[in-house]
mmCIF file of N, CA, C and O in Angstrom:
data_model
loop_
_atom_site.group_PDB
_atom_site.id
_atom_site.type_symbol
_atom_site.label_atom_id
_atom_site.label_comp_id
_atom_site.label_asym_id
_atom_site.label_seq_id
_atom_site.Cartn_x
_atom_site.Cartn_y
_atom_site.Cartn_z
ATOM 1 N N UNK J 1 -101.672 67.880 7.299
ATOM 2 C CA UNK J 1 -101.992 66.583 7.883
ATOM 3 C C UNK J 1 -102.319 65.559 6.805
ATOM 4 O O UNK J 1 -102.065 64.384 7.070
ATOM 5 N N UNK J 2 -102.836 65.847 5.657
ATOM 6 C CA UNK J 2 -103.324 65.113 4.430
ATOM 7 C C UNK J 2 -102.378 64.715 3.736
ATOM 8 O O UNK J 2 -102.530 63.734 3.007
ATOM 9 N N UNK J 3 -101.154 65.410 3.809
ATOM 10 C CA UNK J 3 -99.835 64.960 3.337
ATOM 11 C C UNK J 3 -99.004 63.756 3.110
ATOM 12 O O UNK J 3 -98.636 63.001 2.210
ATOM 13 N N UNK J 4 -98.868 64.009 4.688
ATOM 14 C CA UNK J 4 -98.068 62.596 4.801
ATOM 15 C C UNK J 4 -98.831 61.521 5.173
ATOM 16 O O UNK J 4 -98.114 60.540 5.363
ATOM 17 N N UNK J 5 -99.962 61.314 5.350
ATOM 18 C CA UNK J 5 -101.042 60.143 5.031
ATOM 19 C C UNK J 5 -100.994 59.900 3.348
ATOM 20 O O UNK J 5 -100.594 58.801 2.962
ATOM 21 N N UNK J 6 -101.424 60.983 2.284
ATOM 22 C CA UNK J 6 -100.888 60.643 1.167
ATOM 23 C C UNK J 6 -99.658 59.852 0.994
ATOM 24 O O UNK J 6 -99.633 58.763 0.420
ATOM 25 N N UNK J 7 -98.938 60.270 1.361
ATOM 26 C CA UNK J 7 -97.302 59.812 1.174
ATOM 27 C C UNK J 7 -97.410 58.425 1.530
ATOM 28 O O UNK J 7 -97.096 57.532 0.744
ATOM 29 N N UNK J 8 -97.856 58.208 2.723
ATOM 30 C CA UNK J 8 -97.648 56.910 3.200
ATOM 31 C C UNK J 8 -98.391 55.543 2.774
ATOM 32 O O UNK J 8 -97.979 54.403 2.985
ATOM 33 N N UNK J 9 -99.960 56.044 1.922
ATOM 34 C CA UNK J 9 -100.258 55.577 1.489
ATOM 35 C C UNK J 9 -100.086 55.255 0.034
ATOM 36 O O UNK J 9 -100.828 54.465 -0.550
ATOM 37 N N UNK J 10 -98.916 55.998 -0.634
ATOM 38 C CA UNK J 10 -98.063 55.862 -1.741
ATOM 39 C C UNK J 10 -97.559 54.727 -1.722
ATOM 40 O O UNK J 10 -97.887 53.619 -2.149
ATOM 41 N N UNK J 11 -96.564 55.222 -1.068
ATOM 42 C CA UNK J 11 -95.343 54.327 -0.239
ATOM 43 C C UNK J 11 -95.424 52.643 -0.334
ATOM 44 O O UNK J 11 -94.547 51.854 -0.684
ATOM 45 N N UNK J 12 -96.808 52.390 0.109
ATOM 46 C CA UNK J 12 -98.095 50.827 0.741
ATOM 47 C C UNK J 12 -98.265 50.506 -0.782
ATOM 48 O O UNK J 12 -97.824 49.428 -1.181
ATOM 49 N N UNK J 13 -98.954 51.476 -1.783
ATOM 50 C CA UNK J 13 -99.281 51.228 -2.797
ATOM 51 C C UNK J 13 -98.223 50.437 -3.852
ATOM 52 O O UNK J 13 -98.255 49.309 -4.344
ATOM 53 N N UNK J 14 -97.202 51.642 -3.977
ATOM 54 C CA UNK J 14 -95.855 51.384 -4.614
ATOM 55 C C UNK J 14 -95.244 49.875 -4.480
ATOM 56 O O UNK J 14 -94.731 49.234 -5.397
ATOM 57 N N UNK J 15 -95.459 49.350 -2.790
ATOM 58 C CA UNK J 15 -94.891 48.946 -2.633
ATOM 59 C C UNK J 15 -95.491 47.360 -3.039
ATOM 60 O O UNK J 15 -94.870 46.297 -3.064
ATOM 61 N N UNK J 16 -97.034 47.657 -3.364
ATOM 62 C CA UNK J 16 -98.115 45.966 -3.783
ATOM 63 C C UNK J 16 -97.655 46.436 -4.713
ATOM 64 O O UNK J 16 -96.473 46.156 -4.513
ATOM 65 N N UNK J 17 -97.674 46.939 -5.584
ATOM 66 C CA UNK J 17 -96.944 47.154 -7.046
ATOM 67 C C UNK J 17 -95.797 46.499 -7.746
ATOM 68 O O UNK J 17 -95.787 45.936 -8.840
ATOM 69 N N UNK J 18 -94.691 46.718 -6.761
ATOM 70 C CA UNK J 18 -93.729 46.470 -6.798
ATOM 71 C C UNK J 18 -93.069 44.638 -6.494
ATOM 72 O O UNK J 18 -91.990 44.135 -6.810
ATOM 73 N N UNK J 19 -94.396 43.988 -5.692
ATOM 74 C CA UNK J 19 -94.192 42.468 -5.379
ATOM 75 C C UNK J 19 -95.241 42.034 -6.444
ATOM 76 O O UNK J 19 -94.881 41.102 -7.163
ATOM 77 N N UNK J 20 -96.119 42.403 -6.601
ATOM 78 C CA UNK J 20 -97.117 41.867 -8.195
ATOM 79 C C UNK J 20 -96.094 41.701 -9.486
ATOM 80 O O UNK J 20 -96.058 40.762 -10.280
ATOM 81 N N UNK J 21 -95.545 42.497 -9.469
ATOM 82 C CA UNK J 21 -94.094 42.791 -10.798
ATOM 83 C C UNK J 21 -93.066 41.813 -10.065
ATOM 84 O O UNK J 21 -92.540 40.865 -10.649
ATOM 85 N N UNK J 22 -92.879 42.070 -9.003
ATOM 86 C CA UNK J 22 -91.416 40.304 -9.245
ATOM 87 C C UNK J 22 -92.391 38.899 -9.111
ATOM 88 O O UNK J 22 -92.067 37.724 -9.288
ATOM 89 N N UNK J 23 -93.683 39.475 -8.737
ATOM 90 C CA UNK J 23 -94.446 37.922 -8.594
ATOM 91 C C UNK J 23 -94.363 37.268 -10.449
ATOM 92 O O UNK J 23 -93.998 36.201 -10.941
ATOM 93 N N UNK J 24 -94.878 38.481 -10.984
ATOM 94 C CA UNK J 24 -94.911 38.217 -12.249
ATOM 95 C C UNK J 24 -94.056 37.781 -13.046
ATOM 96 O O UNK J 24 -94.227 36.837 -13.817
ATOM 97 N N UNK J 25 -92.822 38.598 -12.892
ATOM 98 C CA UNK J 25 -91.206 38.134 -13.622
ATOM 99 C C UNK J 25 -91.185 36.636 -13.273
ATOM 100 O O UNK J 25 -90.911 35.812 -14.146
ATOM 101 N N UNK J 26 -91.422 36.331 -12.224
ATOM 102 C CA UNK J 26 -91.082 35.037 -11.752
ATOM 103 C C UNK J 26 -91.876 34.078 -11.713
ATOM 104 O O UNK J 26 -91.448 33.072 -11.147
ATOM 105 N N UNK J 27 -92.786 34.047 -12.081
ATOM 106 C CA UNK J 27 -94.003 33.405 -13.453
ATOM 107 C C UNK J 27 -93.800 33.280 -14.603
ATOM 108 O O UNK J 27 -94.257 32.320 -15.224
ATOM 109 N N UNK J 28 -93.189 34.059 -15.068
ATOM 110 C CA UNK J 28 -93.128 34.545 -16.288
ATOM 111 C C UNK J 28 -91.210 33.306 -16.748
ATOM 112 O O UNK J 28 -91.021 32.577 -17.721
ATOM 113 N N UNK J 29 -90.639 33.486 -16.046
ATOM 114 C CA UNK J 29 -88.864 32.768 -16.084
ATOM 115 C C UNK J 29 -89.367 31.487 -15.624
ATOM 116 O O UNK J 29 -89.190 30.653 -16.513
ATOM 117 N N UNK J 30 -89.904 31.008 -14.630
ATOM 118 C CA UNK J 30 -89.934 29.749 -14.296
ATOM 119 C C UNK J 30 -91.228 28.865 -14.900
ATOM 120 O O UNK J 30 -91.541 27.690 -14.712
ATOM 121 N N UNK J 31 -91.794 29.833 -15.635
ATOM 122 C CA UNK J 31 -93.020 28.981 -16.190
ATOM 123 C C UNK J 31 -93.877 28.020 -15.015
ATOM 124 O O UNK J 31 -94.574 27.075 -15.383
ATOM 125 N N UNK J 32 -93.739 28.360 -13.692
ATOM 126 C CA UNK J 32 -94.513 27.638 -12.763
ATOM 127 C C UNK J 32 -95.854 28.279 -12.725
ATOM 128 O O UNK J 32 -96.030 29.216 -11.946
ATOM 129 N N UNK J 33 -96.466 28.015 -13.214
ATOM 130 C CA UNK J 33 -97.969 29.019 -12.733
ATOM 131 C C UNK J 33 -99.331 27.684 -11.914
ATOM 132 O O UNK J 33 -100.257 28.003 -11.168
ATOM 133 N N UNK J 34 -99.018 26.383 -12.349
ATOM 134 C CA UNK J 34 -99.415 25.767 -11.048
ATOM 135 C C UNK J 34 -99.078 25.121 -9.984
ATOM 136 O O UNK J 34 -98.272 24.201 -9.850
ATOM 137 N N UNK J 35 -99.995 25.859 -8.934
ATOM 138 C CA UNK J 35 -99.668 25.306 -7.565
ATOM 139 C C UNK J 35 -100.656 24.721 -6.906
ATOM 140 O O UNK J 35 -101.715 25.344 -6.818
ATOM 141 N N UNK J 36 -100.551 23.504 -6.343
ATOM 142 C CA UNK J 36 -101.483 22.494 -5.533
ATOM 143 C C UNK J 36 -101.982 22.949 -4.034
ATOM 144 O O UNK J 36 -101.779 24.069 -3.565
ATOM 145 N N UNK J 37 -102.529 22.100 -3.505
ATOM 146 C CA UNK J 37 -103.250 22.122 -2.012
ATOM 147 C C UNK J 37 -101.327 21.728 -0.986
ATOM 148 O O UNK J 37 -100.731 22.327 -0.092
ATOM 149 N N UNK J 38 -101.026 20.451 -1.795
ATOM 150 C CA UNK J 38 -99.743 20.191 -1.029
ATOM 151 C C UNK J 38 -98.351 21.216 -1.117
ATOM 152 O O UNK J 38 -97.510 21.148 -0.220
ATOM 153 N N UNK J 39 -98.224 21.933 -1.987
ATOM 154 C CA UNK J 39 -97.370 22.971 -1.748
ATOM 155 C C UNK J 39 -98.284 24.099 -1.210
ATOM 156 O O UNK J 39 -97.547 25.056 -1.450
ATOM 157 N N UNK J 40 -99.108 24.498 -0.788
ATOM 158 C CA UNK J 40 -99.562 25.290 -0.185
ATOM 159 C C UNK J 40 -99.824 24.971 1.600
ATOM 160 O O UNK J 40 -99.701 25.760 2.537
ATOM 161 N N UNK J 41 -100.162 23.729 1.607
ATOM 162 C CA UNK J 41 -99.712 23.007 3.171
ATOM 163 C C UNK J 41 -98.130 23.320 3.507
ATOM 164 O O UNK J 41 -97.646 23.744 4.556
ATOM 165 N N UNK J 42 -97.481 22.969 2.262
ATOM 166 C CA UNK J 42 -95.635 22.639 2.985
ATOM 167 C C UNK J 42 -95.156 24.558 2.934
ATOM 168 O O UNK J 42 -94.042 24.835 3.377
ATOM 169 N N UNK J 43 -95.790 25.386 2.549
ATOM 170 C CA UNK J 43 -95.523 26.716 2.666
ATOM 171 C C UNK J 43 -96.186 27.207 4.295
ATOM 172 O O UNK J 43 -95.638 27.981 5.079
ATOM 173 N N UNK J 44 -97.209 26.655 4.445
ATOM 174 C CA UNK J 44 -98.014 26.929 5.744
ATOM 175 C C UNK J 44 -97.190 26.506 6.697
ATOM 176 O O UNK J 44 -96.902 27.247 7.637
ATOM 177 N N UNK J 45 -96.710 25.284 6.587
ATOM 178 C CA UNK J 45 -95.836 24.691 7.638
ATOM 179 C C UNK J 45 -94.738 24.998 7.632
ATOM 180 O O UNK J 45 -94.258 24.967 8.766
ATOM 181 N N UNK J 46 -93.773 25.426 6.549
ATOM 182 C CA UNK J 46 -92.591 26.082 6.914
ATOM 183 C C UNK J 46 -92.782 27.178 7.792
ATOM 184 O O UNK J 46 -92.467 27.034 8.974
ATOM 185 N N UNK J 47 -93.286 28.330 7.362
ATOM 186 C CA UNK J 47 -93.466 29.518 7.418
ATOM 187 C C UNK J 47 -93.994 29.318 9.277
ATOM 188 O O UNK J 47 -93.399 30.040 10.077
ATOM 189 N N UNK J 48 -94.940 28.472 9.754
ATOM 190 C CA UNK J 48 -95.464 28.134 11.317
ATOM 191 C C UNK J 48 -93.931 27.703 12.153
ATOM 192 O O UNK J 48 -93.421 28.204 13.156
ATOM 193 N N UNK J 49 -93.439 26.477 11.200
ATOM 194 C CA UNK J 49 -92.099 25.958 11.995
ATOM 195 C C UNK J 49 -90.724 26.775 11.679
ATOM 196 O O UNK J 49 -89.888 27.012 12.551
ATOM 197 N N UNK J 50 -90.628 27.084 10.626
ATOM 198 C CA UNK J 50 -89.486 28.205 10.748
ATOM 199 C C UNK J 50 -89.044 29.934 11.082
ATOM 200 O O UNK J 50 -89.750 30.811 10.583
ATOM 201 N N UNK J 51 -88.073 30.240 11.783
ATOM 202 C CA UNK J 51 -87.836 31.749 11.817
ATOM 203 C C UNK J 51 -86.869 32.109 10.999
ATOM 204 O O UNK J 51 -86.193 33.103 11.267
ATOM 205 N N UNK J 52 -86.593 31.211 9.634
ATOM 206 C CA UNK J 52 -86.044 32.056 8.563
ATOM 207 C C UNK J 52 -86.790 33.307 7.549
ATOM 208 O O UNK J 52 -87.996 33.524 7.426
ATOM 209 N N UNK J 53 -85.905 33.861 7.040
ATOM 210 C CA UNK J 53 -86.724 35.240 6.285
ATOM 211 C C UNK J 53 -86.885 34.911 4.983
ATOM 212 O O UNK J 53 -87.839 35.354 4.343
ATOM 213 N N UNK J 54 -85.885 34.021 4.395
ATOM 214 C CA UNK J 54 -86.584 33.178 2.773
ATOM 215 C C UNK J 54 -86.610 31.839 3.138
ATOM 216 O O UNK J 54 -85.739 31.241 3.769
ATOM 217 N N UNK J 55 -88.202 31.172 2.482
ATOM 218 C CA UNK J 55 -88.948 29.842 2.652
ATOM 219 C C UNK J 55 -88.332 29.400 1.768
ATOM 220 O O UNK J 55 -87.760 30.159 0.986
ATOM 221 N N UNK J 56 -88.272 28.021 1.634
ATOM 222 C CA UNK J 56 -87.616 26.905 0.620
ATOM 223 C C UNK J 56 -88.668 26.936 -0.517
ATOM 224 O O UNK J 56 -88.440 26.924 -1.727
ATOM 225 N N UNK J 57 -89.976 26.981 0.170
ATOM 226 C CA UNK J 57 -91.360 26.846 -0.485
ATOM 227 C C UNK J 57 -91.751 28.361 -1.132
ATOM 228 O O UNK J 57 -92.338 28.200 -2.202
ATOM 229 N N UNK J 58 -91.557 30.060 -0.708
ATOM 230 C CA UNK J 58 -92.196 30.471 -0.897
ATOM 231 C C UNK J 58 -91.636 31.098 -2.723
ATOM 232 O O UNK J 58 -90.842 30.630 -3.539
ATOM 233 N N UNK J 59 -92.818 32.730 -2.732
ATOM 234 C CA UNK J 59 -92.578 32.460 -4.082
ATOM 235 C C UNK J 59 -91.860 33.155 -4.687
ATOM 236 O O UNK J 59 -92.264 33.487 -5.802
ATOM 237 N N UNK J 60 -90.137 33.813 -4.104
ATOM 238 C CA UNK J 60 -89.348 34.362 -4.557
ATOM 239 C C UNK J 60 -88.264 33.843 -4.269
ATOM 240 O O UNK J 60 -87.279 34.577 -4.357
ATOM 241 N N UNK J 61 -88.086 32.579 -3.881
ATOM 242 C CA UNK J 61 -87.370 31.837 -4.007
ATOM 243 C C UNK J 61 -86.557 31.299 -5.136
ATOM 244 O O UNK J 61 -85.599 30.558 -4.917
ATOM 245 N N UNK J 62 -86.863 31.604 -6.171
ATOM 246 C CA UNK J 62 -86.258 31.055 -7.538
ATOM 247 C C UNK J 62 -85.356 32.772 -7.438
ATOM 248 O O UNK J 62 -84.145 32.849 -7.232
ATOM 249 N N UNK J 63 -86.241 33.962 -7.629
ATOM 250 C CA UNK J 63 -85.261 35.219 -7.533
ATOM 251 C C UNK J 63 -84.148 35.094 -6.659
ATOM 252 O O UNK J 63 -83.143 35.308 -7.336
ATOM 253 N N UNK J 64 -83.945 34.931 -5.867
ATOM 254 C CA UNK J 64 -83.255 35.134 -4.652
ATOM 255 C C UNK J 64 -82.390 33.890 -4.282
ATOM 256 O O UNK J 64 -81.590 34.145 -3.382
ATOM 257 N N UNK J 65 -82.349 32.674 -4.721
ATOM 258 C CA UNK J 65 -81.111 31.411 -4.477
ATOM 259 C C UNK J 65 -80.344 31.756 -5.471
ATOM 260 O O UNK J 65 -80.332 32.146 -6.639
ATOM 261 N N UNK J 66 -79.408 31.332 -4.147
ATOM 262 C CA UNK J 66 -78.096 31.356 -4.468
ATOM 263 C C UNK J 66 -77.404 30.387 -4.796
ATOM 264 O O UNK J 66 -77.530 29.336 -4.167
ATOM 265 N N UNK J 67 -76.665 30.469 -5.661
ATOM 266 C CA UNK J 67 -75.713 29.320 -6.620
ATOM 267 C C UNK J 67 -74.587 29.161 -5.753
ATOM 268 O O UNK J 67 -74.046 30.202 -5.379
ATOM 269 N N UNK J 68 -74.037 27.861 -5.281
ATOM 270 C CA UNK J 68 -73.177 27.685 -4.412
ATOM 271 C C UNK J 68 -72.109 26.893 -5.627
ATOM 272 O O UNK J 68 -72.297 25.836 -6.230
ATOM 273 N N UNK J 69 -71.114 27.722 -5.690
ATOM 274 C CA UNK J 69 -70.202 27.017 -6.494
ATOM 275 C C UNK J 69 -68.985 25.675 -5.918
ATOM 276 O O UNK J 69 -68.995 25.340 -4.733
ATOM 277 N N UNK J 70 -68.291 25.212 -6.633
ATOM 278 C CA UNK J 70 -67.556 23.787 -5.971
ATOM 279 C C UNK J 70 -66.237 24.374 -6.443
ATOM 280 O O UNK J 70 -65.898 24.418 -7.625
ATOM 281 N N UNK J 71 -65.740 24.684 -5.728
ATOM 282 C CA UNK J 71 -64.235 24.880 -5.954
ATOM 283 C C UNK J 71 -62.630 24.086 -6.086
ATOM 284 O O UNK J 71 -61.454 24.231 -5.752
ATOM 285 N N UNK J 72 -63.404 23.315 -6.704
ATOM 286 C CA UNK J 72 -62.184 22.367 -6.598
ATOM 287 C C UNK J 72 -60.950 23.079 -7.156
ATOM 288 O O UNK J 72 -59.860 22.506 -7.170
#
């Protein structure tokens, strides 16, 4: 029974681990490390008014956009 409670609480652990380390990379590449009261409002309010799964505002957003190329 102690098992897979271990496990699962691995799993939870691994997994704050694992967003502290891209929080960091991405501190670390964008050199943004301050953030105001007003980007922290316009993150609140996306996140209330939208049902998308990546915020314009939040903070893996620089990882994760996508380059839309022009094909002329």
């Amino acid at each position: 029974m102690a098992i897979p409670i271990l496990k699962a609480l691995l799993v939870v652990v691994i997994l704050g681990v694992m967003i502290l380390v891209l929080l960091g990379i991405n501190h670390i590449f964008s050199g943004n490390f301050s953030v105001d009261s007003s980007d922290m409002d316009d993150l609140r309010q996306e996140v209330n008014e939208s049902d998308e799964v990546i915020s314009n505002n939040g903070a893996f957003t620089e990882l994760v956009k996508v380059k839309v190329r022009d094909n002329k």
